[in-house]
Amino acid sequence: MGSTFSYYKTIATNLVLSFTIFTVCRIFFLVYNLSYFPEISTQTLLSIFKGGVTFDIAALCYINALYIVLMCIPLISRYKTTFQKFTKWTFVLPNAIAIVMNMADVVYFRFTGKRTTASIFKEFSNESNILTIFTNSILTYIPVTIAGILLIYALIKLYRAPKCRFYAYESKSLFYIVNAALLGLVGFLFVTGIRGGIGKTVRPITISNANQYINKPIESAIVLNTPFSVIRTIGKKVFDTPTYFPSINDAEQVISALHMPKDSTEFKPLNVVVFIVESFGREYIGSLNKDLDNGNYKGYTPFIDSLLPDALTFEKTFSNGNKSIDGMPAVLSGIPMIYEPYFLSHYSTNAVSSIAGELNKKGYYSAFFHGAPNGSMGFEAFSNISGYKDYFGMTEYDKANPGNADFDGTWSIWDEEFFQFFAKTMSTFSEPFTTAIFSASSHDPFKIPERYKDVFPEGNQPIHKCIRYTDYALKRFFETASKQPWFNNTLFVITADHTNQADKPEFFTEVGRSEVPVIFYYPGGDLKGMRNEIAQQIDIMPSVLGYLGYDNPYISFGRDLFNTTKEDEFAIHFANNAFTFMKDNKVLIYDGSTPLGLYDYASDRLLKNNLVNVDTLQTKKDSMLLMTQAIVQQYIERMNTNQLVIKEIQQ
């Protein structure tokens, strides 16, 4: 029996090695991204690491399932040298992949604010230059790369193979009896590990279970590990419609996604141009942050600062997603990211409209522009299904500018050149037209053209020089566009897809991580000033249509900023398995079943003072909770029943 103990001790030793590496990855993740978790307490850290044990054990069971089965199956052949060499690599390879996944998320977290899920496979499925992107990332984030290599080296060197042999048993019968019993025990422990515990009330844990170990939603990224997050979201299909309200009609009494035209509205056939600027967070714009640095904050966008006095924006402006792929549905179609990116989901074939889809009915020409290889990020597919008639990507740019000289080497055509192409191409369109452009140069790996190396200096974050460059590219665009005959008859909208690297503590919170600009600029009109209201990406579609006097019904989860009042303001954002709902300077954090926090954003911008249990605020909390639930229930029911366009005009 001593030999059996030695054999299973070896298996346990290797699994402890796997567990230890997961723990080291978590520590590295936390230390590398510590600025994203300001003032995290020791008590919270202890709770997080306690929860992390559960998720690491579950992940360990998933990735080592084949190794455990092969090592524990009661066959005499398992002692052969060839068999043991094979089982070694069934352990090493999955664990090495797990290390790569965890270390990659150390970096990718900074762009998404959460752990990566299985949607990443679809997100990058259309990238023809994925190897280049991966190689650049390895070379850009050297400390992370080195740490990953060292962990894989340790994994290989510290692996232990069993030394006992079958001849240690007196008979085959004894061998089979003992090892069959041990296989049953191992099976029980394996299932317990995957489920996250034992007992009738315990279900297999999912990523949402991380919320029980944290104070703020973003902290769930520390609790989780990437292999678990990916594995547990593979094959996710339909959402279960919640039952917050008896029916969707009841939910619509609280807040409705159905927009009906105003009586006797006169349609104004203005051109509409929408800029979705990569990673162009509100933090980077000096004139939108006059309270920072004791009023001395300059930011990195001198052109946008010069434009704002002649434009309309809002005191508080937010994104409705965390990734680039969330930006298009939110900005152009009024669809927030709830639970998973829309056009990577089961519902990506649903009928969906957009600014272009609606204005096409008014005789508009429509086109979408993105300087990356055609098909990148699924943008071309979404622009097509949402109603944009034409797509202009790298293929079209190269036809007009052969030679590939303006490619940035990783993602796309440089912003300056592509924005010029955008302006000049629009001059070939018949009016009225509606276009949208998604920029790329302010994306990781944060490079700018060599000729501007000494023009746009580095800031506190690698992205800052790229923001300066993109701001300059916007300046050059408007210089060119202002000379075109269509300019004064055009409504411009400028926003971002999501935020990115933060520098100021105000932008590390659940609210700050979603603050992006929402700017309306109409050279021939009177849209000017700063309104003391909330605006969000999903408000852009209904606001554009409302400003034009659009007279058809449509679906959008946002509000028309020009035809509603401050009393109607709200913003919703989903990240780290919880909703952040904002209204009237209050911020509600809600995980779908329990309110986790309530904050006064006006007096507590860093969200330190949780008011969720303050008696005098219960009515306000309940009202915000009801609105959140109404949006979520309508969203999911409309997704499940394919009702994102009006039935009468849905084909």
XYZ file of C-alpha atoms in Angstrom:
651
model
C 0.000 0.000 0.000
C 3.003 2.255 0.462
C 3.621 2.199 -3.271
C 0.022 3.254 -3.935
C 0.373 6.163 -1.527
C 3.585 7.207 -3.259
C 1.912 7.045 -6.684
C -1.058 9.199 -5.700
C 1.185 11.534 -3.733
C 3.002 12.243 -6.992
C -0.286 13.062 -8.730
C -1.250 15.342 -5.855
C 2.154 17.036 -5.962
C 1.705 17.888 -9.627
C -1.791 19.231 -9.030
C -0.458 21.359 -6.171
C 2.131 22.668 -8.636
C -0.677 23.599 -11.013
C -2.595 25.295 -8.204
C 0.491 27.206 -7.069
C 1.072 28.534 -10.576
C -2.533 29.749 -10.721
C -1.963 31.581 -7.440
C 1.261 33.152 -8.704
C -0.598 34.298 -11.828
C -3.248 35.933 -9.636
C -0.634 37.736 -7.564
C 1.131 38.938 -10.707
C -2.203 40.064 -12.156
C -2.966 42.072 -9.021
C 0.481 43.653 -8.685
C 0.718 44.564 -12.381
C -2.761 46.149 -12.335
C -2.737 47.473 -8.788
C -3.608 51.010 -9.893
C -6.981 49.690 -11.094
C -7.852 48.644 -7.547
C -7.239 51.781 -5.454
C -7.516 51.527 -1.699
C -8.318 47.833 -1.717
C -8.302 46.694 1.910
C -6.480 43.755 3.468
C -9.815 42.248 4.472
C -11.064 42.442 0.886
C -7.842 40.910 -0.402
C -8.192 37.991 1.985
C -11.754 37.451 0.801
C -10.662 37.691 -2.836
C -7.896 35.143 -2.443
C -10.211 32.859 -0.511
C -12.646 32.979 -3.405
C -9.766 32.550 -5.817
C -8.993 29.163 -4.304
C -12.426 27.909 -5.340
C -12.097 29.141 -8.902
C -8.525 27.899 -9.246
C -9.474 24.417 -8.084
C -12.322 24.355 -10.584
C -10.025 25.492 -13.395
C -7.394 22.993 -12.285
C -9.948 20.198 -12.605
C -11.029 21.318 -16.060
C -7.579 21.644 -17.605
C -6.130 18.563 -15.902
C -9.089 16.269 -16.530
C -7.285 14.102 -19.091
C -4.152 13.875 -16.956
C -6.146 12.837 -13.883
C -8.101 10.184 -15.783
C -5.001 8.680 -17.396
C -3.046 8.630 -14.159
C -5.845 7.177 -12.060
C -7.366 4.647 -14.426
C -6.651 1.184 -12.941
C -4.573 -0.269 -15.759
C -1.235 -1.995 -15.330
C 0.023 -0.301 -18.504
C 0.023 3.056 -16.732
C 3.400 2.167 -15.207
C 5.149 1.842 -18.532
C 7.752 4.483 -19.359
C 6.113 5.396 -22.675
C 2.752 5.876 -20.978
C 4.261 8.103 -18.286
C 6.042 10.262 -20.872
C 2.722 10.753 -22.643
C 0.836 11.629 -19.453
C 3.503 14.175 -18.565
C 2.611 16.200 -21.624
C -1.121 15.862 -20.971
C -0.269 17.784 -17.823
C 2.349 20.216 -19.115
C 0.617 21.378 -22.294
C -2.807 22.312 -20.816
C -1.136 24.032 -17.871
C 1.234 25.928 -20.166
C -1.762 27.123 -22.191
C -3.438 28.169 -18.941
C -0.352 30.210 -18.041
C -0.427 31.938 -21.423
C -4.131 32.729 -20.999
C -3.677 34.123 -17.497
C -0.645 36.203 -18.421
C -2.292 37.540 -21.578
C -5.182 38.760 -19.450
C -2.778 40.638 -17.211
C -2.478 43.024 -20.143
C -5.859 42.636 -21.855
C -7.683 43.440 -18.619
C -6.470 47.021 -18.932
C -8.513 47.406 -22.085
C -11.668 45.551 -21.067
C -11.848 45.890 -17.283
C -12.788 42.243 -16.879
C -11.542 38.689 -17.382
C -11.607 37.368 -20.920
C -14.440 35.009 -21.834
C -15.043 32.604 -24.714
C -16.304 35.476 -26.849
C -12.681 36.346 -27.602
C -12.500 33.506 -30.125
C -15.209 35.148 -32.213
C -13.905 38.631 -31.486
C -10.633 37.957 -33.297
C -11.857 35.279 -35.705
C -11.730 37.686 -38.639
C -8.218 38.982 -37.995
C -5.966 38.068 -40.910
C -2.938 39.518 -39.093
C -3.469 37.885 -35.713
C 0.098 36.521 -35.632
C 1.481 40.029 -36.049
C -0.748 41.349 -33.289
C 0.278 38.512 -30.961
C 3.979 38.958 -31.717
C 3.794 42.714 -31.134
C 2.095 42.129 -27.794
C 4.840 39.725 -26.702
C 7.517 42.246 -27.600
C 5.633 45.192 -26.103
C 4.919 43.734 -22.654
C 8.320 42.266 -21.843
C 7.827 41.837 -18.049
C 4.632 39.852 -18.616
C 6.270 37.762 -21.329
C 9.273 36.959 -19.126
C 7.037 36.044 -16.197
C 5.045 33.689 -18.416
C 8.180 32.012 -19.768
C 9.563 31.516 -16.261
C 6.311 29.947 -15.074
C 6.240 27.525 -18.004
C 9.883 26.640 -17.348
C 9.082 25.997 -13.678
C 6.107 23.859 -14.699
C 8.303 21.595 -16.818
C 11.189 21.383 -14.361
C 9.075 20.767 -11.260
C 6.837 18.103 -12.783
C 7.227 14.761 -11.007
C 6.716 11.327 -12.521
C 5.767 8.374 -10.260
C 8.673 6.092 -9.341
C 6.737 3.038 -8.108
C 6.042 0.099 -10.421
C 3.358 -2.596 -10.646
C 5.582 -5.285 -9.123
C 5.059 -3.579 -5.761
C 1.635 -5.269 -5.645
C 1.275 -8.882 -4.484
C -1.528 -9.640 -6.982
C -3.487 -8.129 -9.836
C -6.712 -8.520 -7.845
C -5.402 -6.343 -5.032
C -4.221 -3.766 -7.556
C -7.646 -3.519 -9.206
C -9.601 -3.409 -5.943
C -7.440 -0.697 -4.363
C -7.189 1.472 -7.452
C -10.867 1.158 -8.387
C -11.752 2.435 -4.922
C -9.242 5.275 -5.242
C -10.602 6.150 -8.693
C -14.047 6.559 -7.136
C -12.602 8.864 -4.466
C -10.723 10.906 -7.044
C -13.904 11.148 -9.139
C -15.827 12.493 -6.161
C -13.136 15.089 -5.423
C -12.992 16.020 -9.105
C -16.741 16.695 -9.316
C -16.634 18.596 -6.029
C -13.828 20.774 -7.361
C -15.693 21.622 -10.572
C -18.943 22.336 -8.727
C -17.175 24.556 -6.206
C -18.314 22.568 -3.193
C -20.632 19.798 -2.050
C -24.259 19.653 -0.991
C -27.629 19.835 -2.703
C -27.646 23.630 -2.707
C -24.308 23.889 -4.529
C -24.429 24.309 -8.293
C -21.420 24.350 -10.595
C -19.911 27.785 -10.049
C -19.931 30.346 -12.823
C -18.137 33.664 -13.245
C -20.985 35.505 -11.501
C -20.193 33.650 -8.262
C -17.087 35.797 -7.923
C -19.298 38.678 -6.745
C -19.680 37.172 -3.295
C -16.000 37.761 -2.532
C -15.706 41.412 -3.557
C -16.711 44.953 -2.667
C -16.648 46.389 -6.181
C -17.475 44.596 -9.446
C -14.074 45.207 -11.025
C -12.483 43.180 -8.243
C -14.086 40.009 -9.599
C -11.289 39.987 -12.174
C -8.857 39.183 -9.350
C -11.042 36.403 -7.972
C -11.411 34.723 -11.348
C -8.801 33.161 -13.570
C -8.924 33.280 -17.364
C -9.089 29.530 -18.140
C -12.145 29.229 -15.905
C -13.790 32.303 -17.434
C -13.237 31.011 -20.951
C -14.268 27.405 -20.265
C -17.439 28.362 -18.381
C -18.634 30.663 -21.174
C -18.033 28.281 -24.082
C -21.290 27.422 -25.809
C -23.347 30.087 -24.083
C -26.540 30.423 -26.070
C -29.764 32.110 -25.105
C -30.380 34.340 -22.110
C -33.114 33.393 -19.675
C -35.712 36.146 -19.654
C -35.920 37.532 -16.110
C -39.249 37.922 -14.388
C -38.771 41.264 -12.695
C -42.085 42.267 -14.304
C -45.087 40.097 -15.260
C -44.601 41.027 -18.938
C -42.600 43.242 -21.264
C -45.570 45.600 -21.393
C -45.264 46.154 -17.668
C -41.534 46.818 -18.021
C -42.262 49.371 -20.758
C -44.421 51.332 -18.327
C -41.244 52.121 -16.395
C -38.991 52.864 -19.369
C -39.564 51.869 -22.972
C -37.194 51.003 -25.824
C -39.945 51.790 -28.338
C -39.626 55.297 -29.811
C -42.707 56.764 -31.464
C -42.524 59.825 -33.772
C -43.713 63.195 -32.555
C -46.859 64.656 -34.068
C -46.378 67.186 -36.875
C -42.579 66.990 -37.050
C -40.768 68.401 -40.061
C -37.895 66.272 -41.279
C -34.538 68.025 -41.777
C -32.385 66.023 -44.269
C -29.002 66.853 -42.731
C -25.986 64.693 -43.432
C -24.891 62.721 -40.363
C -21.261 61.811 -39.650
C -20.434 59.722 -36.562
C -16.897 59.315 -35.225
C -16.249 56.335 -32.936
C -12.725 57.118 -31.787
C -10.723 54.199 -30.422
C -10.086 54.416 -26.648
C -10.827 58.173 -26.617
C -11.831 58.335 -22.960
C -13.252 61.504 -21.410
C -10.259 61.622 -19.064
C -7.983 62.675 -21.916
C -9.989 65.825 -22.770
C -8.807 68.797 -20.726
C -11.876 71.001 -21.158
C -14.126 68.222 -19.837
C -12.041 67.869 -16.663
C -11.569 71.400 -15.379
C -11.771 70.150 -11.792
C -8.641 67.972 -12.068
C -5.215 69.044 -10.797
C -6.741 72.005 -8.968
C -8.015 73.410 -12.230
C -4.664 73.078 -14.011
C -5.331 69.898 -15.980
C -4.625 70.319 -19.697
C -5.312 66.865 -21.114
C -4.091 65.649 -24.482
C -6.677 66.959 -26.982
C -6.080 70.610 -27.895
C -8.211 70.344 -31.038
C -11.240 68.847 -29.276
C -10.823 71.527 -26.601
C -10.978 74.196 -29.341
C -14.050 72.557 -30.927
C -16.149 72.228 -27.781
C -17.142 75.927 -27.442
C -18.902 75.526 -30.809
C -20.427 72.127 -29.952
C -22.923 70.622 -27.535
C -21.928 68.150 -24.859
C -23.085 67.027 -21.418
C -21.788 67.094 -17.845
C -21.712 63.298 -17.505
C -21.235 61.080 -20.538
C -20.775 57.313 -20.618
C -20.124 54.251 -22.736
C -22.415 51.214 -22.670
C -19.709 48.587 -23.166
C -16.136 47.647 -22.438
C -14.640 46.641 -25.781
C -14.392 47.925 -29.328
C -16.993 45.401 -30.432
C -19.470 46.899 -27.951
C -19.123 50.369 -29.456
C -20.872 49.903 -32.812
C -24.137 48.421 -31.476
C -24.306 51.026 -28.703
C -23.471 54.122 -30.750
C -25.141 53.261 -34.051
C -28.044 51.040 -32.951
C -28.816 52.051 -29.372
C -28.028 48.559 -28.065
C -26.072 48.393 -24.783
C -23.753 45.541 -23.941
C -25.600 43.394 -21.419
C -23.908 40.186 -20.278
C -22.047 39.592 -23.582
C -21.215 41.603 -26.725
C -24.275 41.704 -28.941
C -22.915 40.652 -32.285
C -20.831 37.834 -30.874
C -23.869 36.372 -29.195
C -26.490 33.847 -30.163
C -28.575 36.800 -31.342
C -26.172 38.132 -33.954
C -28.477 37.057 -36.765
C -31.448 38.977 -35.355
C -32.833 41.858 -37.371
C -31.286 45.097 -36.128
C -31.460 48.673 -37.293
C -29.193 51.706 -36.876
C -28.941 55.370 -37.736
C -28.215 54.266 -41.293
C -30.957 51.651 -41.359
C -33.576 54.236 -40.424
C -32.260 57.069 -42.603
C -32.057 54.750 -45.606
C -35.853 54.890 -45.528
C -35.550 58.629 -46.122
C -33.459 58.173 -49.230
C -30.056 58.555 -47.584
C -26.859 56.985 -48.854
C -24.928 55.293 -46.042
C -21.390 53.977 -45.572
C -19.154 52.730 -42.786
C -15.380 53.318 -42.636
C -12.688 51.411 -40.733
C -9.009 51.382 -41.718
C -8.214 47.812 -40.670
C -8.262 44.808 -43.046
C -11.804 44.248 -44.287
C -13.665 41.897 -41.988
C -11.618 42.894 -38.941
C -13.430 42.670 -35.598
C -16.680 41.787 -37.357
C -17.328 45.491 -38.064
C -18.054 44.906 -41.733
C -20.616 42.226 -40.926
C -22.394 44.404 -38.383
C -22.389 47.473 -40.625
C -24.021 45.324 -43.286
C -26.793 43.821 -41.163
C -27.525 47.162 -39.479
C -28.193 48.910 -42.774
C -24.985 50.567 -44.004
C -24.990 50.253 -47.782
C -21.224 50.288 -48.323
C -18.097 49.530 -46.345
C -14.746 51.261 -46.808
C -11.815 49.430 -45.230
C -8.176 48.824 -45.971
C -9.052 47.179 -49.277
C -10.794 50.311 -50.572
C -8.081 52.571 -49.165
C -5.355 50.561 -50.907
C -7.179 50.870 -54.219
C -7.060 54.648 -53.890
C -3.591 54.722 -52.301
C -1.617 51.683 -53.521
C 1.637 50.627 -51.917
C 0.635 49.902 -48.296
C 2.815 52.809 -47.140
C 0.223 54.086 -44.646
C -0.320 50.793 -42.772
C 0.719 51.045 -39.123
C 2.211 47.544 -39.147
C -0.308 46.059 -36.716
C -3.924 47.133 -36.996
C -4.835 49.573 -39.701
C -4.135 52.638 -41.817
C -2.867 55.530 -39.693
C -5.692 57.809 -38.521
C -4.423 60.945 -40.239
C -4.331 59.368 -43.684
C -7.547 57.411 -43.224
C -9.445 60.451 -41.926
C -8.351 62.354 -45.043
C -9.560 59.474 -47.184
C -12.834 59.584 -45.243
C -13.332 63.327 -45.852
C -12.486 63.190 -49.537
C -14.558 60.072 -50.183
C -17.638 61.661 -48.631
C -17.319 64.457 -51.164
C -18.143 61.894 -53.847
C -21.447 60.952 -52.179
C -24.823 62.350 -53.094
C -26.550 64.209 -50.277
C -28.096 63.473 -47.914
C -25.762 60.804 -46.564
C -24.967 59.230 -43.226
C -21.574 57.749 -42.460
C -19.700 56.375 -39.480
C -16.001 55.848 -38.959
C -14.216 53.728 -36.381
C -10.621 54.868 -35.821
C -7.728 52.624 -34.763
C -4.435 54.436 -34.102
C -5.065 54.922 -30.378
C -5.181 51.146 -29.934
C -2.549 48.997 -28.274
C 0.449 48.712 -29.041
C 0.196 52.532 -28.886
C 2.394 53.571 -31.757
C 2.423 56.790 -33.767
C 4.016 57.521 -37.142
C 7.779 57.911 -36.916
C 7.609 61.451 -38.317
C 5.693 62.543 -35.220
C 8.015 60.970 -32.654
C 9.278 64.373 -31.489
C 5.994 66.193 -32.132
C 3.663 64.319 -29.778
C 5.496 63.663 -26.504
C 4.945 60.733 -24.171
C 2.545 61.221 -21.292
C 2.102 59.347 -18.032
C 0.549 56.445 -19.946
C 1.665 54.899 -23.272
C -1.678 55.823 -24.859
C -1.280 59.549 -24.249
C 0.943 60.222 -27.256
C -1.559 58.309 -29.414
C -4.423 60.441 -28.135
C -2.425 63.549 -29.065
C -1.861 62.102 -32.539
C -5.507 61.125 -33.089
C -6.635 64.542 -31.866
C -4.340 66.055 -34.508
C -5.773 63.683 -37.125
C -9.259 64.942 -36.203
C -8.043 68.513 -36.614
C -6.733 67.711 -40.079
C -10.031 66.018 -40.944
C -12.101 69.057 -39.990
C -9.727 71.357 -41.840
C -10.365 69.333 -44.995
C -14.078 68.763 -44.345
C -14.749 72.466 -43.685
C -13.793 73.200 -47.297
C -16.332 70.723 -48.694
C -19.783 71.800 -49.910
C -21.557 69.380 -47.593
C -19.872 70.573 -44.370
C -22.350 73.187 -43.131
C -25.275 70.851 -43.762
C -23.813 68.057 -41.623
C -24.433 66.977 -38.025
C -21.222 65.513 -36.557
C -21.165 63.216 -33.528
C -17.926 62.390 -31.729
C -17.647 59.657 -29.129
C -15.396 56.735 -28.188
C -15.872 52.985 -28.182
C -14.627 52.639 -24.600
C -12.075 54.020 -22.176
C -8.504 52.835 -21.839
C -5.451 53.441 -19.690
C -6.410 55.655 -16.760
C -4.123 58.035 -14.917
C -6.392 59.894 -12.506
C -8.074 58.113 -9.564
C -11.486 59.451 -10.619
C -11.300 57.212 -13.695
C -10.505 53.954 -11.929
C -14.003 53.574 -10.469
C -16.948 51.687 -11.967
C -18.228 55.053 -13.201
C -14.897 56.480 -14.336
C -14.067 53.430 -16.420
C -17.108 54.116 -18.598
C -16.736 57.878 -19.103
C -16.401 58.739 -22.788
C -17.260 61.972 -24.628
C -20.601 62.464 -26.376
C -20.286 65.553 -28.578
C -22.727 66.987 -31.137
C -21.317 69.518 -33.611
C -23.453 71.193 -36.274
C -21.528 73.980 -38.082
C -24.726 75.347 -39.627
C -26.801 75.246 -36.442
C -26.956 76.324 -32.827
C -25.971 73.159 -30.949
C -23.640 74.702 -28.400
C -22.907 74.570 -24.712
C -22.647 72.156 -21.813
C -25.911 70.690 -20.555
C -26.086 69.552 -16.957
C -27.404 66.105 -17.854
C -26.353 62.501 -18.318
C -25.761 61.247 -21.858
C -24.565 57.848 -23.063
C -23.676 56.055 -26.274
C -27.121 54.500 -26.693
C -28.644 58.004 -26.671
C -26.869 58.897 -29.918
C -29.177 57.066 -32.338
C -32.468 58.418 -30.901
C -30.950 61.899 -30.493
C -29.770 62.086 -34.106
C -33.130 60.841 -35.390
C -34.986 63.161 -33.040
C -32.956 66.201 -34.075
C -33.686 65.476 -37.740
C -37.401 65.099 -37.001
C -37.532 61.440 -38.027
C -41.150 60.301 -38.292
C -41.035 56.493 -38.132
C -41.146 54.313 -34.981
C -37.985 52.409 -34.067
C -36.303 50.508 -31.229
C -33.442 51.950 -29.174
C -32.631 51.515 -25.506
C -31.423 55.109 -25.173
C -33.289 58.425 -25.015
C -33.627 61.363 -27.389
C -31.488 64.033 -25.724
C -33.164 66.821 -27.714
C -36.782 65.914 -26.995
C -36.692 64.703 -23.396
C -35.923 66.442 -20.113
C -33.351 66.027 -17.376
C -35.906 64.011 -15.406
C -35.582 61.292 -18.068
C -31.783 61.000 -17.832
C -30.034 57.722 -17.040
C -27.027 55.648 -18.044
C -26.450 51.913 -17.800
C -23.204 49.963 -17.993
C -22.442 46.281 -17.424
C -19.010 45.029 -16.369
C -17.628 42.436 -13.981
C -20.995 40.720 -13.636
C -22.790 43.767 -12.315
C -24.765 46.728 -13.645
C -23.798 50.312 -12.940
C -26.892 52.489 -13.260
C -26.592 56.269 -13.040
C -29.320 58.856 -12.509
C -29.561 62.234 -10.732
C -25.974 62.089 -9.387
C -26.628 58.680 -7.867
C -24.868 55.469 -8.851
C -26.425 52.049 -8.247
C -24.357 48.848 -8.436
C -26.607 45.821 -9.011
C -25.634 42.219 -9.792
C -29.015 41.172 -11.181
C -30.395 39.990 -7.879
C -28.995 42.206 -5.106
C -28.107 45.922 -4.925
C -24.409 45.943 -4.020
C -23.858 49.667 -3.693
C -25.394 53.129 -3.906
C -23.185 56.204 -4.170
C -23.592 59.951 -4.478
C -21.423 60.707 -7.494
C -21.576 64.483 -7.021
C -19.976 64.441 -3.566
C -18.195 61.060 -3.712
C -16.608 60.720 -7.127
C -14.234 58.010 -5.916
C -17.231 55.934 -4.709
C -15.905 55.394 -1.190
C -19.109 55.874 0.815
C -21.646 53.102 0.174
C -25.162 54.398 0.921
C -27.044 51.263 -0.065
C -28.503 50.795 3.433
C -29.267 54.451 4.199
C -32.970 54.599 5.057
C -33.655 57.996 3.469
C -32.345 56.772 0.108
C -34.367 53.568 -0.159
C -37.031 55.144 -2.380
C -34.366 56.453 -4.739
C -32.574 53.104 -4.764
C -35.806 51.239 -5.504
C -36.631 53.596 -8.360
C -33.203 53.128 -9.948
C -33.430 49.374 -9.407
C -36.803 49.271 -11.155
C -35.442 51.151 -14.176
C -32.432 48.830 -14.418
C -34.665 45.773 -14.268
C -37.028 47.223 -16.870
C -34.174 47.759 -19.324
C -32.668 44.320 -18.724
C -35.972 42.468 -19.083
C -36.867 44.295 -22.302
C -33.385 43.743 -23.685
C -33.383 40.000 -23.091
C -36.988 39.455 -24.169
C -36.440 41.435 -27.357
C -33.267 39.442 -28.028
C -35.011 36.122 -27.455
C -37.989 37.062 -29.629
C -36.055 38.937 -32.332
C -37.834 42.244 -31.704
C -35.067 44.797 -32.196
C -36.942 46.346 -35.112
C -40.593 47.296 -35.443
C -42.616 44.245 -36.489
C -44.572 46.081 -39.173
C -41.384 46.910 -41.080
C -39.317 43.869 -40.135
C -38.640 41.651 -43.130
